[in-house]
XYZ file of C-alpha atoms in Angstrom:
759
model
C 13.534 -22.299 -38.373
C 11.360 -19.574 -39.916
C 9.324 -21.031 -42.769
C 10.152 -24.621 -41.855
C 7.266 -27.105 -41.768
C 7.237 -29.553 -38.848
C 5.149 -32.678 -38.556
C 4.119 -32.222 -42.147
C 1.709 -29.358 -41.313
C 3.001 -26.778 -38.797
C 4.753 -23.880 -40.538
C 7.034 -21.852 -38.267
C 6.381 -18.080 -38.324
C 8.761 -16.798 -35.677
C 10.507 -17.693 -32.427
C 8.678 -16.766 -29.232
C 11.316 -17.751 -26.687
C 13.310 -20.606 -25.284
C 16.132 -21.826 -23.113
C 18.270 -24.815 -22.372
C 15.354 -27.239 -22.498
C 14.212 -26.187 -25.979
C 12.586 -23.486 -28.059
C 9.064 -22.125 -28.506
C 7.712 -20.924 -31.862
C 4.634 -19.296 -33.282
C 3.338 -21.406 -36.153
C 0.304 -21.912 -38.383
C -1.514 -25.167 -39.031
C -1.465 -25.482 -42.823
C -3.944 -28.362 -42.844
C -6.822 -26.481 -41.235
C -8.989 -23.847 -42.953
C -7.667 -20.347 -42.422
C -4.234 -21.496 -41.252
C -4.965 -20.936 -37.531
C -2.061 -19.928 -35.324
C -0.627 -22.270 -32.717
C 2.423 -22.664 -30.478
C 5.035 -25.304 -31.273
C 7.402 -26.285 -28.469
C 10.617 -28.006 -29.469
C 12.133 -30.167 -26.722
C 15.682 -31.460 -26.872
C 16.310 -34.341 -24.430
C 19.689 -34.048 -22.739
C 20.222 -37.816 -22.719
C 21.254 -40.586 -25.061
C 18.490 -42.827 -23.731
C 15.783 -41.856 -26.218
C 13.510 -44.684 -25.108
C 13.303 -43.250 -21.579
C 12.812 -39.726 -22.905
C 10.109 -40.966 -25.282
C 8.184 -42.653 -22.455
C 8.428 -39.509 -20.335
C 7.380 -37.371 -23.296
C 4.283 -39.493 -23.985
C 3.333 -39.525 -20.319
C 3.629 -35.767 -19.807
C 1.912 -35.039 -23.130
C -1.035 -37.133 -21.989
C -1.174 -35.098 -18.770
C -1.104 -31.799 -20.671
C -3.831 -32.997 -23.013
C -6.095 -33.904 -20.099
C -5.498 -30.569 -18.397
C -6.137 -28.486 -21.501
C -9.376 -30.263 -22.335
C -10.920 -29.525 -18.951
C -10.219 -25.821 -18.351
C -10.452 -22.892 -20.754
C -7.637 -20.979 -19.023
C -5.062 -23.672 -19.823
C -3.740 -24.134 -23.394
C -5.129 -27.169 -25.203
C -2.641 -29.690 -26.557
C -3.466 -30.341 -30.227
C -0.673 -32.743 -31.081
C 2.650 -34.191 -30.000
C 5.191 -35.886 -32.229
C 8.852 -36.817 -32.624
C 11.009 -35.673 -35.536
C 14.764 -36.110 -35.958
C 15.126 -37.282 -32.343
C 13.516 -34.082 -31.096
C 10.107 -33.879 -29.482
C 7.388 -31.343 -30.322
C 4.192 -30.212 -28.631
C 1.524 -28.178 -30.440
C -0.690 -26.015 -28.234
C -3.167 -23.148 -28.269
C -1.713 -19.746 -29.061
C -3.026 -17.072 -26.684
C -2.661 -13.584 -28.088
C -2.390 -11.041 -25.334
C -0.170 -9.366 -22.754
C 1.824 -11.304 -20.201
C 1.321 -10.391 -16.579
C 4.937 -9.232 -16.517
C 4.239 -6.779 -19.343
C 1.085 -5.612 -17.586
C 2.979 -4.955 -14.345
C 5.640 -3.046 -16.280
C 2.961 -0.927 -17.960
C 0.965 -0.219 -14.788
C 4.028 -0.052 -12.477
C 1.975 -1.397 -9.586
C -1.294 -3.265 -9.116
C -3.920 -1.840 -6.797
C -5.503 -4.116 -4.219
C -8.683 -4.880 -6.244
C -6.521 -5.925 -9.208
C -4.366 -8.124 -6.972
C -7.450 -9.825 -5.542
C -8.776 -10.456 -9.064
C -5.393 -11.918 -10.078
C -5.456 -14.263 -7.081
C -9.013 -15.371 -7.742
C -8.342 -16.080 -11.411
C -5.154 -18.100 -11.026
C -6.279 -19.916 -7.880
C -9.313 -21.213 -9.762
C -6.971 -22.580 -12.433
C -4.619 -24.092 -9.855
C -7.509 -25.724 -8.063
C -8.262 -27.611 -11.253
C -4.592 -28.400 -11.969
C -3.934 -29.687 -8.448
C -7.068 -31.849 -8.581
C -5.150 -33.834 -11.239
C -2.132 -34.091 -8.891
C -0.103 -31.927 -11.249
C 2.331 -29.269 -9.997
C 2.879 -26.371 -12.400
C 6.404 -25.764 -11.005
C 7.020 -22.442 -12.756
C 4.364 -19.857 -11.898
C 5.655 -16.359 -12.584
C 4.415 -13.220 -14.391
C 5.772 -14.249 -17.792
C 3.829 -17.520 -17.634
C 0.481 -15.773 -17.107
C -1.167 -14.187 -20.149
C -4.220 -11.947 -20.185
C -6.042 -13.268 -23.214
C -6.881 -10.505 -25.673
C -10.344 -11.742 -26.615
C -11.998 -12.035 -23.211
C -9.475 -10.561 -20.758
C -9.136 -13.825 -18.819
C -5.833 -14.748 -17.236
C -4.382 -17.951 -18.627
C -1.658 -20.163 -17.190
C 0.960 -21.399 -19.666
C 4.323 -23.180 -19.842
C 3.825 -26.015 -17.368
C 7.056 -27.223 -15.827
C 6.247 -30.829 -16.663
C 7.150 -29.969 -20.258
C 10.596 -28.773 -19.254
C 11.154 -31.941 -17.274
C 11.085 -33.817 -20.565
C 14.013 -31.769 -21.754
C 16.183 -32.360 -18.697
C 15.270 -35.959 -17.851
C 18.134 -38.176 -16.733
C 18.589 -41.783 -17.675
C 16.612 -43.149 -14.758
C 13.439 -41.321 -15.707
C 13.322 -39.796 -12.214
C 14.006 -36.148 -11.545
C 17.002 -34.968 -9.597
C 17.334 -31.782 -7.574
C 19.190 -30.077 -10.433
C 16.505 -31.061 -12.906
C 13.692 -29.847 -10.692
C 15.377 -26.480 -10.141
C 16.037 -26.195 -13.874
C 12.299 -26.030 -14.590
C 11.671 -23.250 -12.078
C 12.682 -19.610 -11.751
C 14.727 -18.304 -8.851
C 12.851 -15.837 -6.721
C 9.577 -17.641 -7.306
C 10.815 -21.042 -6.129
C 10.335 -22.108 -2.474
C 13.070 -23.934 -0.552
C 11.572 -27.435 -0.828
C 11.453 -27.123 -4.618
C 15.010 -25.841 -4.732
C 15.945 -28.966 -2.768
C 14.310 -31.174 -5.388
C 11.055 -31.900 -3.543
C 8.283 -29.756 -5.062
C 4.819 -30.031 -3.515
C 1.393 -28.788 -4.500
C 1.792 -25.819 -2.186
C 5.058 -24.904 -3.930
C 2.771 -23.414 -6.578
C 0.997 -21.442 -3.846
C 4.336 -19.909 -2.842
C 5.133 -18.944 -6.435
C 1.712 -17.363 -6.928
C 2.063 -15.423 -3.673
C 5.401 -13.986 -4.794
C 3.868 -13.161 -8.184
C 1.048 -11.164 -6.564
C 3.474 -9.369 -4.224
C 5.589 -8.430 -7.241
C 2.463 -7.067 -8.937
C 1.614 -4.981 -5.849
C 5.128 -3.621 -5.260
C 6.382 -3.401 -8.843
C 9.797 -4.465 -7.556
C 12.365 -6.420 -9.553
C 12.312 -10.060 -8.496
C 15.936 -9.897 -7.304
C 15.160 -6.973 -5.002
C 11.963 -8.637 -3.866
C 13.754 -11.879 -3.107
C 16.129 -10.018 -0.772
C 13.325 -8.105 0.975
C 10.350 -10.448 0.877
C 10.127 -10.342 4.678
C 9.242 -6.628 4.687
C 7.290 -6.269 1.443
C 4.340 -4.708 3.329
C 6.436 -1.596 3.993
C 6.596 -0.927 0.259
C 2.864 -0.858 -0.473
C -0.485 -0.043 1.141
C -2.870 -2.994 1.283
C -5.442 -4.215 3.779
C -4.245 -6.362 6.670
C -6.499 -9.166 5.424
C -4.920 -9.402 1.976
C -1.427 -8.980 3.413
C -2.112 -11.798 5.861
C -3.205 -14.125 3.067
C -0.110 -13.331 0.991
C 2.222 -13.737 3.969
C 0.679 -17.144 4.621
C 1.203 -18.093 0.959
C 4.928 -17.248 0.951
C 6.038 -18.812 4.209
C 9.366 -20.520 3.626
C 8.450 -23.619 5.632
C 5.963 -25.526 3.497
C 4.395 -26.975 6.652
C 3.505 -23.464 7.831
C 2.242 -22.455 4.388
C -1.287 -22.986 3.072
C -1.557 -26.697 2.331
C -4.094 -26.423 -0.465
C -5.575 -23.983 -2.928
C -8.960 -24.542 -1.281
C -7.609 -23.068 1.965
C -6.435 -19.921 0.187
C -9.726 -19.575 -1.667
C -11.652 -19.982 1.581
C -9.767 -17.134 3.261
C -9.939 -14.980 0.143
C -13.674 -15.571 -0.171
C -14.171 -14.676 3.499
C -12.197 -11.468 2.995
C -14.171 -10.470 -0.115
C -17.461 -11.311 1.598
C -16.452 -9.212 4.607
C -15.733 -6.326 2.256
C -19.148 -6.729 0.635
C -20.762 -6.745 4.045
C -18.980 -3.517 4.963
C -20.280 -1.726 1.882
C -23.992 -2.365 2.272
C -26.717 -1.817 4.802
C -26.816 -4.650 7.331
C -30.509 -5.436 7.077
C -30.030 -9.064 6.195
C -32.211 -8.424 3.159
C -30.765 -5.799 0.891
C -28.465 -6.816 -1.928
C -25.905 -4.378 -3.288
C -26.387 -2.737 -6.626
C -25.835 -0.724 -9.162
C -25.086 2.518 -10.859
C -22.884 5.500 -10.404
C -25.589 7.684 -11.884
C -28.260 6.757 -9.403
C -28.201 8.340 -5.967
C -29.806 5.565 -4.035
C -27.423 2.684 -4.867
C -24.305 4.544 -3.892
C -26.193 5.992 -0.968
C -27.053 2.587 0.446
C -24.129 0.464 -0.683
C -21.215 2.661 -0.001
C -21.724 6.167 1.288
C -24.171 5.693 4.081
C -22.652 2.594 5.598
C -19.864 4.036 7.635
C -20.679 1.700 10.475
C -17.927 -0.698 9.562
C -14.844 1.237 10.445
C -16.084 2.145 13.893
C -17.627 -1.288 14.373
C -14.314 -2.856 13.656
C -12.632 -1.002 16.470
C -14.905 -2.766 18.932
C -13.878 -6.310 18.097
C -12.443 -7.480 21.420
C -10.505 -10.701 21.506
C -9.218 -10.644 25.076
C -10.578 -10.082 28.572
C -8.810 -6.756 28.600
C -11.024 -5.702 25.663
C -8.090 -5.119 23.359
C -9.149 -3.720 20.052
C -9.016 -5.820 16.879
C -9.209 -3.622 13.812
C -10.835 -4.565 10.565
C -9.703 -2.920 7.332
C -11.605 0.254 6.611
C -14.215 -0.069 3.885
C -14.259 2.164 0.903
C -16.491 5.186 1.307
C -17.746 6.496 -2.000
C -19.635 9.661 -2.674
C -23.187 9.354 -3.862
C -23.774 11.167 -7.123
C -27.353 12.348 -7.284
C -29.420 11.683 -10.394
C -31.026 14.866 -11.683
C -34.320 14.677 -13.467
C -33.936 13.700 -17.091
C -35.595 15.537 -19.912
C -35.952 19.277 -20.324
C -32.910 21.258 -19.213
C -33.467 24.936 -18.476
C -31.229 27.106 -20.658
C -30.474 30.851 -20.597
C -32.411 31.505 -23.789
C -35.496 30.022 -22.175
C -35.311 32.832 -19.608
C -35.459 35.371 -22.417
C -38.325 33.576 -24.118
C -40.323 33.181 -20.946
C -39.661 36.755 -19.917
C -40.969 37.962 -23.246
C -44.071 35.821 -23.033
C -44.587 36.852 -19.410
C -44.370 40.539 -20.294
C -46.967 40.168 -23.010
C -49.176 38.112 -20.714
C -48.906 40.679 -17.948
C -49.880 43.430 -20.387
C -53.106 41.583 -21.110
C -53.588 40.318 -17.548
C -52.625 36.740 -18.481
C -49.604 35.931 -16.290
C -51.462 33.110 -14.537
C -51.559 31.280 -17.847
C -47.738 31.057 -17.993
C -46.890 30.854 -14.290
C -47.068 26.997 -14.107
C -44.705 26.634 -17.058
C -42.211 28.991 -15.449
C -42.302 27.138 -12.131
C -41.917 23.768 -13.854
C -38.731 24.846 -15.639
C -37.401 26.515 -12.516
C -37.896 23.336 -10.480
C -36.237 21.185 -13.126
C -33.250 23.502 -13.183
C -33.015 23.255 -9.394
C -32.845 19.474 -9.678
C -30.125 19.719 -12.331
C -28.142 21.900 -9.926
C -28.827 19.355 -7.204
C -31.002 21.541 -5.033
C -33.761 19.029 -4.195
C -35.130 21.002 -1.239
C -35.674 24.093 -3.378
C -37.061 21.956 -6.206
C -39.553 20.367 -3.823
C -40.776 23.761 -2.674
C -41.192 24.880 -6.272
C -43.054 21.714 -7.320
C -45.330 22.065 -4.269
C -46.122 25.650 -5.259
C -46.901 24.482 -8.766
C -49.203 21.731 -7.465
C -50.983 24.245 -5.238
C -51.769 26.256 -8.379
C -52.524 23.268 -10.623
C -53.239 20.051 -8.755
C -53.815 17.960 -11.882
C -50.387 18.612 -13.455
C -48.791 15.174 -13.985
C -45.368 16.674 -14.716
C -45.444 18.555 -11.415
C -46.316 15.397 -9.469
C -43.551 13.482 -11.207
C -41.088 16.278 -10.448
C -42.192 16.246 -6.816
C -41.436 12.537 -6.771
C -37.975 13.179 -8.247
C -37.185 15.745 -5.559
C -38.410 13.427 -2.786
C -36.406 10.531 -4.241
C -33.269 12.682 -4.174
C -34.020 13.394 -0.514
C -34.430 9.659 0.238
C -38.067 10.152 1.222
C -39.103 7.034 -0.631
C -42.662 6.482 0.572
C -43.580 10.081 -0.194
C -41.868 9.809 -3.577
C -43.875 6.685 -4.363
C -47.133 8.489 -3.519
C -46.157 11.341 -5.827
C -45.409 8.991 -8.726
C -48.690 7.139 -8.168
C -50.542 10.465 -8.381
C -48.715 11.337 -11.600
C -49.625 7.938 -13.063
C -53.281 8.440 -12.175
C -53.161 11.513 -14.394
C -50.946 9.934 -17.118
C -51.085 6.120 -16.746
C -48.837 5.380 -19.712
C -45.959 7.726 -18.988
C -42.844 5.534 -19.354
C -40.535 7.986 -17.566
C -42.759 8.083 -14.488
C -43.062 4.297 -14.501
C -39.269 3.984 -14.533
C -38.905 6.458 -11.651
C -41.547 4.547 -9.701
C -39.623 1.338 -10.389
C -36.469 2.966 -9.058
C -38.277 4.034 -5.887
C -39.700 0.560 -5.338
C -36.186 -0.780 -5.672
C -35.003 1.571 -2.923
C -37.855 0.309 -0.752
C -36.461 -3.210 -1.335
C -39.625 -4.211 -3.165
C -37.603 -5.791 -5.925
C -40.324 -7.828 -7.621
C -42.637 -4.781 -7.699
C -39.768 -2.768 -9.150
C -39.238 -5.361 -11.869
C -42.952 -5.442 -12.716
C -43.087 -1.644 -12.974
C -40.159 -1.501 -15.387
C -41.906 -4.192 -17.428
C -44.920 -1.882 -17.643
C -42.653 0.886 -18.917
C -41.384 -1.436 -21.666
C -44.948 -2.178 -22.747
C -45.416 1.568 -23.231
C -42.083 2.135 -25.011
C -40.150 -0.864 -26.348
C -36.953 1.062 -27.097
C -36.438 2.064 -23.474
C -32.874 1.654 -22.147
C -33.819 3.167 -18.772
C -36.399 0.397 -18.263
C -33.875 -2.318 -19.089
C -31.416 -0.649 -16.774
C -34.023 -0.610 -13.993
C -34.789 -4.271 -14.656
C -31.103 -5.053 -14.224
C -31.064 -3.374 -10.815
C -34.197 -5.243 -9.750
C -32.659 -8.537 -10.875
C -29.630 -7.839 -8.685
C -31.959 -7.258 -5.745
C -33.616 -10.599 -6.541
C -30.169 -12.273 -6.776
C -30.817 -13.130 -10.421
C -27.379 -11.975 -11.515
C -27.280 -13.611 -14.948
C -30.631 -12.002 -15.770
C -29.185 -8.698 -14.560
C -26.250 -9.039 -16.967
C -28.631 -9.715 -19.854
C -30.736 -6.676 -18.945
C -27.704 -4.399 -18.721
C -26.452 -5.699 -22.082
C -29.841 -4.849 -23.588
C -29.666 -1.340 -22.143
C -26.143 -0.964 -23.453
C -27.224 -2.004 -26.965
C -29.762 0.814 -26.968
C -27.497 3.333 -25.257
C -23.890 2.267 -25.910
C -22.297 5.432 -24.521
C -23.807 5.084 -21.044
C -20.967 4.220 -18.650
C -23.401 4.006 -15.743
C -24.845 0.846 -17.314
C -21.345 -0.634 -17.554
C -20.732 0.190 -13.921
C -23.885 -1.663 -12.904
C -22.878 -4.613 -15.034
C -19.540 -4.643 -13.215
C -21.315 -4.991 -9.875
C -23.387 -7.901 -11.193
C -20.178 -9.555 -12.385
C -18.668 -9.145 -8.923
C -21.593 -11.010 -7.439
C -20.901 -13.817 -9.872
C -17.267 -13.817 -8.623
C -16.086 -12.662 -12.053
C -14.055 -9.817 -10.610
C -11.456 -9.567 -13.367
C -14.242 -8.967 -15.883
C -15.808 -6.420 -13.537
C -12.534 -4.504 -13.253
C -12.265 -4.410 -17.018
C -15.801 -3.011 -17.236
C -14.980 -0.337 -14.648
C -11.885 0.668 -16.613
C -13.992 0.974 -19.779
C -16.532 3.100 -17.935
C -13.787 5.479 -16.763
C -12.425 5.727 -20.307
C -15.900 6.607 -21.616
C -16.364 9.263 -18.946
C -12.973 10.684 -19.896
C -13.999 10.930 -23.560
C -17.325 12.533 -22.709
C -15.717 14.996 -20.322
C -13.274 16.131 -23.014
C -16.275 17.338 -24.985
C -18.143 18.634 -21.944
C -15.696 19.387 -19.112
C -18.283 21.312 -17.097
C -20.660 18.392 -16.610
C -20.599 18.136 -12.823
C -22.664 14.964 -12.670
C -20.219 13.090 -14.900
C -17.231 14.121 -12.785
C -18.920 12.746 -9.662
C -20.051 9.561 -11.404
C -16.512 9.070 -12.718
C -15.207 9.386 -9.161
C -17.597 6.700 -7.951
C -16.383 4.273 -10.631
C -12.757 5.058 -9.784
C -13.477 4.154 -6.178
C -14.386 0.634 -7.319
C -10.887 0.436 -8.802
C -9.286 1.643 -5.572
C -7.901 4.749 -7.286
C -8.689 7.183 -4.496
C -6.254 9.896 -5.525
C -8.046 9.937 -8.874
C -11.386 9.991 -7.025
C -10.215 13.106 -5.213
C -9.069 14.652 -8.487
C -12.478 13.974 -10.029
C -14.212 15.689 -7.122
C -11.892 18.683 -7.401
C -12.660 18.990 -11.122
C -16.363 19.302 -10.340
C -15.730 21.753 -7.502
C -13.617 23.915 -9.775
C -16.737 24.441 -11.889
C -19.074 24.832 -8.895
C -17.433 25.084 -5.448
C -20.805 24.402 -3.792
C -21.766 21.293 -5.765
C -22.934 19.111 -2.900
C -22.306 15.595 -4.320
C -18.732 16.585 -5.188
C -18.117 17.827 -1.651
C -19.313 14.494 -0.229
C -17.184 12.623 -2.761
C -14.181 14.738 -1.771
C -14.777 14.112 1.928
C -14.956 10.362 1.446
C -11.832 10.268 -0.735
C -9.869 12.337 1.796
C -11.023 10.054 4.564
C -9.839 6.905 2.793
C -6.460 8.471 2.095
C -6.007 9.310 5.780
C -6.615 13.067 5.614
C -9.215 13.231 8.371
C -9.074 16.976 9.049
C -9.503 17.867 5.398
C -12.295 15.314 5.092
C -14.082 16.935 8.030
C -13.803 20.337 6.330
C -15.404 18.918 3.194
C -18.236 17.330 5.191
C -18.804 20.571 7.129
C -19.063 22.566 3.926
C -21.487 20.007 2.523
C -23.583 20.339 5.672
C -23.731 24.113 5.205
C -25.367 23.491 1.845
C -27.634 20.620 2.921
C -27.880 20.634 6.707
C -30.663 18.028 6.683
C -28.791 15.259 4.861
C -28.724 12.380 7.336
C -26.095 10.387 5.470
C -23.506 13.152 5.464
C -24.267 13.735 9.130
C -23.645 10.030 9.655
C -20.351 10.128 7.711
C -19.305 13.149 9.712
C -20.199 11.475 13.015
C -18.191 8.367 12.187
C -15.188 10.466 11.192
C -15.349 12.431 14.466
C -15.569 9.197 16.462
C -12.564 7.827 14.592
C -10.666 10.979 15.616
C -11.583 10.294 19.261
C -14.109 13.136 19.517
C -16.904 10.882 20.744
C -19.108 13.660 22.126
C -19.304 15.562 18.840
C -19.562 12.325 16.899
C -22.562 11.238 18.961
C -24.188 14.627 18.417
C -23.784 14.202 14.683
C -25.362 10.717 14.854
C -28.235 12.156 16.912
C -28.871 14.816 14.285
C -28.901 12.176 11.525
C -31.369 10.067 13.505
C -33.644 13.047 14.104
C -33.976 13.236 10.328
C -34.305 9.480 9.706
C -34.886 7.509 12.869
C -35.009 4.169 11.013
C -31.441 4.462 9.697
C -29.947 1.471 11.557
C -26.245 2.013 10.669
C -26.341 5.332 12.550
C -27.748 3.569 15.625
C -24.934 1.004 15.415
C -22.169 3.576 15.023
C -23.686 5.717 17.747
C -23.619 2.676 20.028
C -19.979 2.039 19.256
C -19.041 5.643 19.983
C -20.924 5.473 23.302
C -19.192 2.212 24.185
C -15.786 3.646 23.367
C -16.692 6.606 25.573
C -17.453 4.088 28.373
C -21.209 4.759 28.281
C -22.154 1.099 28.106
C -25.826 1.297 29.154
C -26.531 4.010 26.594
C -24.601 1.990 24.017
C -26.796 -1.076 24.617
C -29.907 1.054 24.128
C -28.505 2.288 20.825
C -27.696 -1.239 19.626
C -31.218 -2.325 20.616
C -32.633 0.482 18.469
C -30.561 -0.736 15.525
C -31.833 -4.271 16.007
C -35.406 -3.042 16.076
C -34.976 -1.798 12.512
C -32.533 -4.492 11.330
C -32.988 -7.660 13.436
C -30.268 -9.550 11.553
C -27.544 -6.937 11.862
C -24.649 -9.042 13.153
C -22.530 -5.988 13.926
C -25.227 -4.550 16.158
C -25.324 -7.867 18.001
C -21.535 -7.894 18.364
C -21.557 -4.334 19.696
C -24.322 -5.213 22.126
C -22.385 -8.259 23.298
C -19.221 -6.251 23.918
C -21.046 -3.629 25.955
C -22.852 -6.296 27.995
C -19.534 -8.012 28.662
C -18.039 -4.725 29.834
C -20.839 -4.622 32.429
C -20.061 -8.262 33.434
C -23.398 -9.387 32.014
C -21.622 -12.292 30.359
C -24.540 -14.690 29.868
C -26.463 -11.996 27.969
C -23.305 -11.138 26.042
C -22.839 -14.774 25.036
C -26.433 -14.924 23.794
C -25.754 -11.897 21.583
C -22.608 -13.477 20.132
C -24.436 -16.751 19.506
C -27.024 -14.839 17.456
C -24.274 -13.020 15.565
C -22.540 -16.341 14.873
C -25.707 -17.723 13.278
C -25.910 -14.713 10.970
C -22.179 -14.374 10.194
C -20.587 -17.802 10.756
C -17.428 -16.842 8.847
C -16.675 -13.671 10.795
C -13.503 -14.255 12.871
C -14.266 -11.248 15.084
C -17.550 -12.797 16.182
C -15.737 -16.006 17.190
C -12.965 -14.110 18.990
C -15.380 -12.001 21.036
C -17.452 -15.087 21.793
C -14.281 -16.792 23.042
C -13.491 -13.900 25.367
C -16.914 -14.107 26.984
C -16.676 -17.888 27.337
C -13.352 -17.323 29.052
C -15.040 -14.876 31.442
C -17.574 -17.602 32.205
C -14.728 -20.086 32.933
C -15.854 -22.279 30.036
C -12.272 -22.579 28.916
C -12.476 -25.590 26.598
C -15.239 -23.906 24.606
C -13.274 -20.655 24.646
C -10.223 -22.390 23.157
C -12.330 -23.897 20.390
C -13.826 -20.498 19.640
C -10.359 -18.917 19.485
C -9.287 -21.773 17.201
C -12.134 -21.033 14.828
C -11.360 -17.300 14.805
C -7.733 -18.058 13.920
C -8.739 -20.622 11.305
C -10.843 -17.956 9.616
C -8.111 -15.328 10.039
C -4.701 -16.985 10.425
C -2.916 -13.688 11.160
C -5.435 -12.626 13.840
C -2.712 -11.625 16.277
C -4.873 -10.545 19.211
C -6.805 -13.821 19.083
C -3.559 -15.794 18.850
C -2.175 -14.015 21.914
C -5.422 -14.448 23.868
C -5.455 -18.173 23.083
C -1.826 -18.496 24.168
C -2.529 -16.734 27.485
C -5.498 -19.008 28.121
C -3.423 -22.111 27.393
C -0.741 -20.912 29.805
C -3.353 -20.425 32.517
C -4.571 -23.969 31.988
């Protein structure tokens, strides 16, 4: 066929594949400028009744044309024609890697990649099923990651193959239906000749499980019932996949919308576990900036302990949520002048001459300024603050000293004091773009997003070519939920500073908020690659190693996160951010004792860091050492009494230690600082219930339900209290809702069953 021209215009280049129903070729369209590539599918009807085959061909071609015109992840149908009693379809050619090839290259998908795969293909299937079309042959080789934009595309619809195997009646027999599917991916009803819309859901579920396990489809087919034993994934994702691949189609998800609803609830729950529960703050931003990682991921260790409190039965049985991903917070040293060894020599020489003539005071401020900057580079903000304060005592009108004081205070999360320092610096130098950007960053941390945006705009008026200002604008836009504007701002920053992986990382987070997770993952991968290139040239850059680890955490590569932390610690065993990063990575990988050692060493270096104290307290509580865990929370709260996640986790530890009254007081403290913290309300409700104060407990759960209506644990705990109050019909409905939101919620299922038996 190579070189042959079909339909008077399509020149065959090479064969792409084929089977009993026909062949597929790569071709070029010789009648269009540039000879664009396309796919030509040759279909050979296995029947003498060409009239019937022709009608079927025209009908299915019309369907394919309609599908391709309405979704950019489905190939467009350009033409269909008959030649020499054979039928041909001409479609888009997608250059790229099939999902099967990608799985073979990566060996196994990590959970974030599997979620992105589900989201991408489910969105396509939602569109396909809305046209009452069943794909019939979803499998890794029929999914292509398009080279240009990285999107997953769905090809080779089974309706095409039906043309090739149609019988004389024009209806499809069991044999014909099976012929257009692939064993291992085909559910029983399709094998029996009765495919349904949720047959595609089964095939997609098997496809994702194959991606997670890396197993051959034959092995997977034999062991699909115990696939969880071969891979580590969250219970939530595993529950969704198990529901997708149930053999009985009646027990399976009935629609793509149902799967998307559960998947969206799972992803939203994950987002909620990786940010402060103030009801206001939106997640952000960059691996290079301390505050985003501090707030979004490192400091919020409330979730794992909170989860252990979710009680779905009167016996207060524990319902565990998946643990969130703790990520170390890389601190952002002051940019600009970096103190070098030769500066010591130069300053020493100048100082000696000055001393000889009685002029040391002239050079003392300069020395202190460089010393303080070097302390920030080494991530010693306490020492830097002392040095800047000494410098200000000697020279109160030094704008650089006030800005440096602000940088040290920002690194210590003392935001209001940092803001005052930057304002003082700007009084002395109103048009200093660097100070304006640092002020904008501080305003962002204070959740004053519009003020942050306005301040970065001021910086741009001072210096137009200012990537840091555009970067700051992007963060502010995320806080304002203007995600498209954030993407545009990050792109602008990237144009000016193309080798800044921190900007890419922030862009990835904005993409996640737009539910474009596959694009976000690609951005994260690019950021890691850039860090790797930069670290080849400068392997002793501690900040880059820690930032790289934070990006890797977004990809779920926690062994690599640990390796990144170790690389930094090999250069400087006392580098604080790397120790925190190491502790968090060890914790996620189940190495609690080693994680505690890393936290303890970090505390030796910075004993006043409330977030590491909080992480340490949560870890101790998880190990069952409630007394020491509570002490660690208390120490964190002595340093920052308004840190609501520590009040919540302290309350949970007290509750688990059967100190319910003290736990309620702790939850009340959390709610004073974060009135819309649903987890604090849930914890309060559980402790009240344990004291048989069920009416008050119900009121707490009702408030939590208003804030988090899609949280199955809220509904399950509410049901348990209603059951205590003998309001059994309402309790059953509440259990039903919990199970609807989380179909594999075993403790809720059992509690509902016990209640039904009692009735």
